[in-house]
Short mmCIF file of C-alpha atoms and ligand atoms in Angstrom, two decimals:
data_model
loop_
_atom_site.label_atom_id
_atom_site.label_comp_id
_atom_site.label_asym_id
_atom_site.label_seq_id
_atom_site.Cartn_x
_atom_site.Cartn_y
_atom_site.Cartn_z
CA MET A 21 -90.58 12.89 -18.61
CA GLY A 22 -90.10 16.00 -16.46
CA LYS A 23 -86.77 17.75 -16.09
CA VAL A 24 -84.15 15.25 -14.93
CA THR A 25 -82.62 16.20 -11.59
CA ILE A 26 -79.70 15.08 -9.46
CA ILE A 27 -80.67 13.64 -6.07
CA GLY A 28 -77.88 14.90 -3.85
CA GLU A 29 -76.27 17.93 -2.32
CA ASN A 30 -75.84 21.41 -3.78
CA LEU A 31 -72.32 22.46 -4.69
CA PRO A 32 -72.49 26.05 -5.99
CA ASN A 33 -68.67 26.51 -5.84
CA MET A 34 -67.85 23.59 -8.16
CA PRO A 35 -65.97 24.35 -11.38
CA TRP A 36 -68.19 25.14 -14.34
CA GLN A 37 -67.95 26.48 -17.88
CA GLU A 38 -70.92 26.88 -20.21
CA LYS A 39 -71.03 24.73 -23.32
CA PRO A 40 -69.27 26.43 -26.26
CA GLU A 41 -71.72 27.47 -28.98
CA ASP A 42 -70.08 25.29 -31.62
CA CYS A 43 -70.05 22.14 -29.42
CA LYS A 44 -72.34 19.40 -30.72
CA SER A 45 -71.73 16.94 -27.90
CA VAL A 46 -73.48 16.66 -24.52
CA VAL A 47 -70.04 16.54 -22.84
CA TRP A 48 -67.57 19.40 -23.34
CA ARG A 49 -64.01 19.97 -22.20
CA HIS A 50 -62.70 22.53 -19.73
CA ARG A 51 -60.99 25.23 -21.81
CA GLU A 52 -57.78 25.25 -19.73
CA ASN A 53 -57.19 21.47 -19.81
CA PRO A 54 -55.15 19.77 -18.62
CA ILE A 55 -55.40 21.03 -15.04
CA ILE A 56 -52.43 18.94 -13.82
CA ASP A 57 -49.34 18.69 -16.00
CA TRP A 58 -46.11 16.59 -16.00
CA GLU A 59 -44.04 16.28 -12.79
CA PRO A 60 -46.52 17.97 -10.42
CA THR A 61 -44.55 16.96 -7.30
CA GLU A 62 -40.90 16.12 -6.76
CA LYS A 63 -41.60 12.40 -6.54
CA SER A 64 -44.28 12.30 -9.24
CA SER A 65 -43.56 11.77 -12.88
CA ARG A 66 -47.23 11.95 -13.82
CA ILE A 67 -50.55 12.37 -12.00
CA PHE A 68 -53.68 11.19 -13.84
CA ASN A 69 -56.73 8.90 -13.14
CA SER A 70 -57.67 10.63 -9.85
CA ALA A 71 -60.67 11.35 -7.65
CA VAL A 72 -61.86 14.55 -5.95
CA ILE A 73 -64.62 15.43 -3.48
CA PRO A 74 -65.95 18.46 -1.58
CA TYR A 75 -64.68 18.71 2.01
CA GLN A 76 -65.13 21.51 4.58
CA ASN A 77 -66.19 24.11 1.96
CA GLU A 78 -63.14 23.33 -0.18
CA PHE A 79 -62.05 20.28 -2.13
CA VAL A 80 -59.73 17.36 -1.50
CA GLY A 81 -58.52 14.62 -3.79
CA ILE A 82 -56.81 11.25 -3.92
CA PHE A 83 -54.39 11.33 -6.80
CA ARG A 84 -52.76 8.54 -8.73
CA SER A 85 -49.13 9.46 -8.94
CA ASP A 86 -46.70 7.39 -10.96
CA HIS A 87 -43.37 7.95 -9.24
CA LYS A 88 -40.13 8.45 -11.07
CA ASP A 89 -39.21 4.84 -10.22
CA GLY A 90 -42.31 3.83 -12.22
CA ILE A 91 -44.39 2.66 -9.25
CA PRO A 92 -47.88 4.15 -8.85
CA GLN A 93 -48.95 5.42 -5.41
CA LEU A 94 -51.82 7.51 -4.03
CA HIS A 95 -51.23 11.09 -2.91
CA PHE A 96 -53.50 13.47 -1.03
CA GLY A 97 -54.24 16.95 -2.37
CA ARG A 98 -56.28 20.06 -1.53
CA SER A 99 -57.81 22.85 -3.57
CA LYS A 100 -60.00 25.89 -3.02
CA ASP A 101 -61.54 25.78 -6.51
CA ALA A 102 -61.09 22.11 -7.55
CA LEU A 103 -58.94 23.26 -10.48
CA HIS A 104 -55.67 24.41 -8.88
CA TRP A 105 -54.32 21.63 -6.67
CA GLU A 106 -51.69 21.42 -3.97
CA ILE A 107 -50.65 17.80 -3.94
CA GLU A 108 -48.47 16.36 -1.20
CA ASN A 109 -45.12 14.99 -2.33
CA GLU A 110 -45.25 12.06 0.09
CA GLU A 111 -47.67 9.27 -0.74
CA ILE A 112 -50.49 8.36 1.64
CA HIS A 113 -49.37 5.98 4.38
CA TRP A 114 -52.07 3.56 5.45
CA VAL A 115 -52.73 1.69 8.69
CA ASP A 116 -54.75 -1.45 9.20
CA GLN A 117 -57.73 -1.56 11.54
CA SER A 118 -55.47 -2.23 14.53
CA GLY A 119 -53.39 0.86 13.69
CA LYS A 120 -50.34 -0.96 12.29
CA PRO A 121 -48.72 0.39 9.10
CA TYR A 122 -50.15 -1.31 6.01
CA ASP A 123 -48.79 0.36 2.91
CA PRO A 124 -49.68 -0.96 -0.53
CA VAL A 125 -46.87 -2.20 -2.78
CA TYR A 126 -48.51 -0.17 -5.53
CA ALA A 127 -51.78 1.71 -5.79
CA TYR A 128 -53.60 3.15 -8.80
CA ASP A 129 -56.89 4.37 -10.27
CA PRO A 130 -58.52 5.57 -7.00
CA ARG A 131 -62.21 6.29 -6.58
CA LEU A 132 -63.44 8.34 -3.61
CA ILE A 133 -66.97 8.48 -2.20
CA LYS A 134 -68.71 9.73 0.93
CA ILE A 135 -71.14 7.29 2.53
CA GLU A 136 -72.81 8.25 5.81
CA ASN A 137 -70.12 10.83 6.76
CA LYS A 138 -67.12 8.60 6.05
CA TYR A 139 -64.93 8.84 2.98
CA TYR A 140 -64.18 5.56 1.24
CA ILE A 141 -61.35 5.02 -1.23
CA GLU A 142 -61.18 2.10 -3.65
CA TRP A 143 -58.15 1.48 -5.78
CA CYS A 144 -56.20 -1.24 -7.54
CA THR A 145 -53.50 -2.78 -5.37
CA ASP A 146 -51.27 -5.78 -4.99
CA PHE A 147 -52.96 -8.52 -2.95
CA GLY A 148 -51.16 -11.55 -4.32
CA GLY A 149 -52.05 -10.13 -7.73
CA ALA A 150 -53.92 -7.06 -8.94
CA ALA A 151 -57.00 -6.70 -6.73
CA LEU A 152 -59.22 -4.06 -5.18
CA GLY A 153 -58.01 -2.14 -2.16
CA LEU A 154 -60.57 -0.51 0.13
CA GLY A 155 -59.91 2.11 2.76
CA VAL A 156 -61.67 4.74 4.82
CA THR A 157 -60.90 8.12 6.33
CA GLU A 158 -62.91 10.64 8.30
CA ASP A 159 -60.38 13.48 8.35
CA PHE A 160 -57.97 12.87 5.43
CA LYS A 161 -55.19 12.53 7.99
CA THR A 162 -55.59 8.91 9.12
CA PHE A 163 -56.20 6.50 6.27
CA THR A 164 -57.33 3.03 7.39
CA ARG A 165 -57.38 0.00 5.16
CA LEU A 166 -60.36 -2.30 5.41
CA GLU A 167 -60.64 -5.90 4.25
CA ASN A 168 -59.86 -6.32 0.56
CA PRO A 169 -63.30 -6.92 -0.96
CA PHE A 170 -62.42 -9.52 -3.59
CA ILE A 171 -59.68 -11.98 -4.47
CA PRO A 172 -57.44 -11.21 -7.48
CA PHE A 173 -57.79 -10.38 -10.24
CA ASN A 174 -60.07 -7.40 -10.20
CA ARG A 175 -59.97 -3.67 -10.97
CA ASN A 176 -62.20 -0.61 -11.20
CA GLY A 177 -63.97 -1.07 -7.87
CA VAL A 178 -66.63 1.61 -7.42
CA LEU A 179 -68.90 1.99 -4.37
CA PHE A 180 -72.38 3.52 -4.61
CA PRO A 181 -72.89 6.68 -2.51
CA ARG A 182 -75.55 5.04 -0.32
CA LYS A 183 -76.86 1.63 0.64
CA VAL A 184 -79.59 0.23 -1.60
CA ASN A 185 -82.11 -2.19 -0.08
CA GLY A 186 -80.01 -2.23 3.11
CA ASN A 187 -76.68 -3.20 1.53
CA PHE A 188 -73.53 -1.45 0.34
CA LEU A 189 -73.04 -1.90 -3.40
CA MET A 190 -69.81 -2.16 -5.33
CA LEU A 191 -69.23 -2.34 -9.06
CA SER A 192 -66.08 -4.11 -10.18
CA ARG A 193 -64.39 -5.52 -13.25
CA PRO A 194 -62.88 -9.02 -12.91
CA SER A 195 -59.70 -9.13 -14.96
CA ASP A 196 -56.38 -10.91 -15.41
CA SER A 197 -52.88 -10.08 -14.28
CA GLY A 198 -51.82 -7.97 -17.26
CA HIS A 199 -53.35 -5.48 -19.68
CA THR A 200 -56.57 -7.50 -19.63
CA PRO A 201 -58.02 -8.06 -23.12
CA PHE A 202 -61.59 -8.68 -21.82
CA GLY A 203 -63.89 -7.39 -19.11
CA ASP A 204 -67.50 -6.76 -18.05
CA ILE A 205 -68.95 -4.75 -15.15
CA PHE A 206 -70.34 -6.72 -12.19
CA LEU A 207 -72.25 -5.63 -9.07
CA SER A 208 -71.81 -7.12 -5.58
CA GLU A 209 -73.63 -6.46 -2.31
CA SER A 210 -72.45 -6.38 1.28
CA PRO A 211 -74.16 -5.71 4.62
CA ASP A 212 -70.89 -4.63 6.29
CA LEU A 213 -68.17 -3.94 3.65
CA ILE A 214 -66.52 -7.24 4.70
CA TYR A 215 -68.66 -10.03 3.25
CA TRP A 216 -69.62 -9.62 -0.39
CA GLY A 217 -72.12 -11.65 -2.40
CA LYS A 218 -75.21 -11.59 -4.63
CA HIS A 219 -72.88 -10.98 -7.57
CA ARG A 220 -74.59 -9.91 -10.79
CA ARG A 221 -73.27 -9.08 -14.20
CA VAL A 222 -74.54 -5.60 -15.01
CA MET A 223 -73.06 -4.76 -18.40
CA THR A 224 -71.04 -6.55 -21.00
CA LYS A 225 -68.49 -5.36 -23.53
CA GLY A 226 -69.53 -5.20 -27.14
CA GLY A 227 -71.66 -3.04 -29.35
CA GLY A 228 -69.78 -0.32 -31.12
CA TRP A 229 -66.02 -0.54 -31.67
CA TRP A 230 -65.23 1.84 -28.83
CA GLN A 231 -66.37 -0.62 -26.12
CA ASN A 232 -65.87 -3.96 -27.84
CA LEU A 233 -62.85 -5.24 -25.85
CA LYS A 234 -63.61 -4.34 -22.22
CA ILE A 235 -65.53 -1.88 -20.10
CA GLY A 236 -65.03 -0.60 -16.54
CA SER A 237 -66.92 1.67 -14.18
CA GLY A 238 -65.71 5.22 -13.84
CA PRO A 239 -66.83 7.61 -11.08
CA ALA A 240 -69.27 6.59 -8.32
CA PRO A 241 -72.79 6.48 -9.78
CA ILE A 242 -74.79 9.72 -9.53
CA GLU A 243 -78.35 9.36 -8.26
CA THR A 244 -80.87 11.05 -10.56
CA SER A 245 -84.65 11.16 -10.89
CA GLU A 246 -84.30 8.65 -13.80
CA GLY A 247 -81.98 6.16 -12.07
CA TRP A 248 -78.24 5.87 -11.35
CA LEU A 249 -76.10 7.69 -13.89
CA LEU A 250 -72.89 5.72 -14.43
CA PHE A 251 -70.00 6.95 -16.57
CA TYR A 252 -67.86 4.04 -17.72
CA HIS A 253 -64.80 3.58 -19.89
CA GLY A 254 -64.87 1.42 -23.00
CA VAL A 255 -61.77 0.01 -24.67
CA CYS A 256 -61.03 -1.20 -28.17
CA GLY A 257 -57.88 -2.68 -29.64
CA THR A 258 -56.26 -1.10 -32.67
CA CYS A 259 -53.08 -2.00 -34.57
CA ASN A 260 -51.49 0.77 -32.50
CA GLY A 261 -52.68 -0.41 -29.06
CA TYR A 262 -55.73 0.11 -26.85
CA VAL A 263 -57.96 3.18 -27.13
CA TYR A 264 -59.91 4.26 -24.01
CA SER A 265 -63.12 6.24 -24.56
CA PHE A 266 -66.05 6.79 -22.21
CA GLY A 267 -69.82 6.54 -22.35
CA ALA A 268 -72.61 6.38 -19.77
CA ALA A 269 -75.47 4.18 -18.63
CA ILE A 270 -78.62 4.59 -16.54
CA LEU A 271 -79.13 1.84 -13.95
CA ASP A 272 -82.45 1.15 -12.24
CA SER A 273 -82.78 3.06 -8.93
CA ASN A 274 -83.88 0.12 -6.78
CA HIS A 275 -82.24 -2.71 -8.74
CA PRO A 276 -78.96 -1.26 -10.04
CA SER A 277 -77.88 -4.48 -11.75
CA LYS A 278 -80.57 -3.64 -14.31
CA VAL A 279 -79.33 -1.41 -17.13
CA LEU A 280 -82.12 0.77 -18.47
CA TYR A 281 -80.09 2.61 -21.10
CA ARG A 282 -76.46 2.79 -22.25
CA THR A 283 -74.87 4.97 -24.86
CA ARG A 284 -74.50 3.41 -28.28
CA ASP A 285 -71.80 5.96 -29.16
CA TYR A 286 -69.04 7.18 -26.91
CA LEU A 287 -69.52 10.47 -25.10
CA MET A 288 -65.82 11.26 -25.34
CA THR A 289 -62.94 9.67 -27.23
CA PRO A 290 -59.30 10.83 -27.27
CA GLN A 291 -59.15 13.82 -29.55
CA LYS A 292 -57.19 16.66 -27.97
CA GLU A 293 -53.41 16.53 -27.89
CA TYR A 294 -53.39 15.97 -24.10
CA GLU A 295 -55.52 12.85 -24.70
CA THR A 296 -53.83 11.45 -27.80
CA THR A 297 -50.23 12.18 -26.78
CA GLY A 298 -48.48 11.35 -23.53
CA PHE A 299 -47.06 8.38 -21.66
CA VAL A 300 -49.86 6.13 -22.97
CA PRO A 301 -51.52 7.73 -26.00
CA ASN A 302 -55.28 7.68 -26.63
CA VAL A 303 -56.70 7.39 -23.14
CA VAL A 304 -59.58 9.23 -21.49
CA PHE A 305 -60.30 7.58 -18.12
CA PRO A 306 -62.95 9.16 -15.84
CA CYS A 307 -62.60 8.49 -12.07
CA SER A 308 -64.79 11.06 -10.30
CA THR A 309 -67.39 13.78 -10.64
CA LEU A 310 -68.50 16.88 -8.77
CA CYS A 311 -72.22 17.64 -9.02
CA ASP A 312 -74.57 20.45 -8.08
CA ALA A 313 -78.11 19.18 -7.50
CA ALA A 314 -79.61 22.70 -7.70
CA THR A 315 -78.45 23.29 -11.30
CA GLY A 316 -77.81 19.76 -12.58
CA ARG A 317 -74.20 20.61 -13.37
CA ILE A 318 -71.65 17.80 -13.52
CA ALA A 319 -67.86 18.16 -13.72
CA ILE A 320 -66.14 14.95 -14.81
CA TYR A 321 -62.51 14.43 -13.73
CA TYR A 322 -60.65 12.18 -16.13
CA GLY A 323 -57.09 11.07 -16.65
CA SER A 324 -55.77 11.80 -20.12
CA ALA A 325 -53.02 9.84 -21.87
CA ASP A 326 -51.91 8.39 -18.49
CA THR A 327 -50.16 11.74 -18.00
CA TYR A 328 -52.60 14.53 -17.06
CA VAL A 329 -55.75 15.29 -15.08
CA SER A 330 -58.44 16.90 -17.22
CA VAL A 331 -62.01 18.07 -16.65
CA ALA A 332 -65.16 17.96 -18.76
CA TYR A 333 -68.70 19.20 -18.14
CA ALA A 334 -72.24 18.00 -18.71
CA GLU A 335 -75.71 19.07 -17.61
CA VAL A 336 -77.81 16.22 -16.21
CA ASP A 337 -81.11 16.87 -17.98
CA GLU A 338 -79.50 17.19 -21.41
CA LEU A 339 -77.18 14.23 -20.79
CA VAL A 340 -79.84 11.80 -19.55
CA ARG A 341 -82.18 12.73 -22.41
CA TYR A 342 -79.34 12.06 -24.83
CA ILE A 343 -78.53 8.68 -23.25
CA LYS A 344 -82.18 7.60 -23.44
CA ALA A 345 -82.52 8.70 -27.05
CA ASN A 346 -79.24 7.10 -28.17
CA SER A 347 -79.20 3.85 -26.23
CA ARG A 348 -78.34 0.33 -27.33
CA LEU A 349 -78.54 -2.48 -24.79
CA LEU A 350 -76.56 -5.66 -25.41
CA ASP A 351 -77.70 -9.27 -25.05
CA GLY A 352 -75.42 -9.87 -22.08
CA ASP A 353 -76.60 -6.84 -20.08
CA SER A 354 -78.62 -7.32 -16.85
CA ILE A 355 -79.03 -11.03 -17.40
CA GLU A 356 -81.04 -11.66 -14.24
CA TYR A 357 -83.84 -9.53 -15.72
CA ARG A 358 -84.17 -11.49 -18.97
C1 BMA B 13 -55.55 0.34 -17.49
C2 BMA B 13 -55.23 0.97 -16.15
C3 BMA B 13 -55.36 2.49 -16.22
C4 BMA B 13 -54.73 3.07 -17.46
C5 BMA B 13 -55.13 2.31 -18.69
C6 BMA B 13 -54.45 2.81 -19.95
O1 BMA B 13 -55.25 -1.03 -17.48
O2 BMA B 13 -53.91 0.66 -15.80
O3 BMA B 13 -54.73 3.04 -15.11
O4 BMA B 13 -55.16 4.41 -17.59
O5 BMA B 13 -54.83 0.94 -18.51
O6 BMA B 13 -53.06 2.64 -19.87
#
């Protein structure tokens, strides 16, 4: 295997810190974490599980903000360095495709991805029950809601950054109406972002304790020379509540419902105080990445303890080699290929 590379754009101005000498993991934390602290705007109690992307030589983001009335909404933010953020106090106001206001009752856990020069946002919203919201913007001024992809209950909708075999692809995690105690990752295809089908189960919960209750996709998959690199969260139940860790998988380039490798051990579990202590203790929840194809650098944006936004780093060649060497597939993974 030659050096693993990212297939994508260069991003020399993305945040980066070299791995500390005493770090034994292939993922390491930003030294100044968390980058967003309590009460970052007047309306916001906490901003966490959020998604960022390069835009016009700077960075923009869609932020999950839990308001002081307890209701989560999405806010827009800008940054020159992707570490110091100016986040608007007013939540994003959406329109439908005819231009009429169409604001969500609540909105959380956004993902953000550019496909063919448009920016798509997926989030969890009320649609007669917790379901996936889907919207698009070209200028981060007008935000237009598209058809909701799936009926309730579903969460963790994640679009791929390009069509594969002519279709858009979305990962999702069918769930229930509460703090779902189960969950596997599925893949669905669509020719037009309206009609979805060819549903496949990609990965199942299980294996080590850290992912034995449920799993859910994290950031949009990153295309690499070895396949799609997917970070995902894994949850276990303890006598003190759920613990959210994250690992990663490599999905086949042309048939992404086929899992080639997935981490037996977590890549990150709550350890630092800003991960173990907060509104919901013991949560690390990745929602987006920034990547530089030229160097293979990856910055992972994750919510910590449902309170903060934090950043971690990895280098693609080292990470993919680690995933391949420390993989354990489960019986329920990629069932159509068995
Ligand atoms: C999940 C989602 C996430 C949250 C996590 C831990 O069900 O609501 O937004 O980070 O629980 O509380």
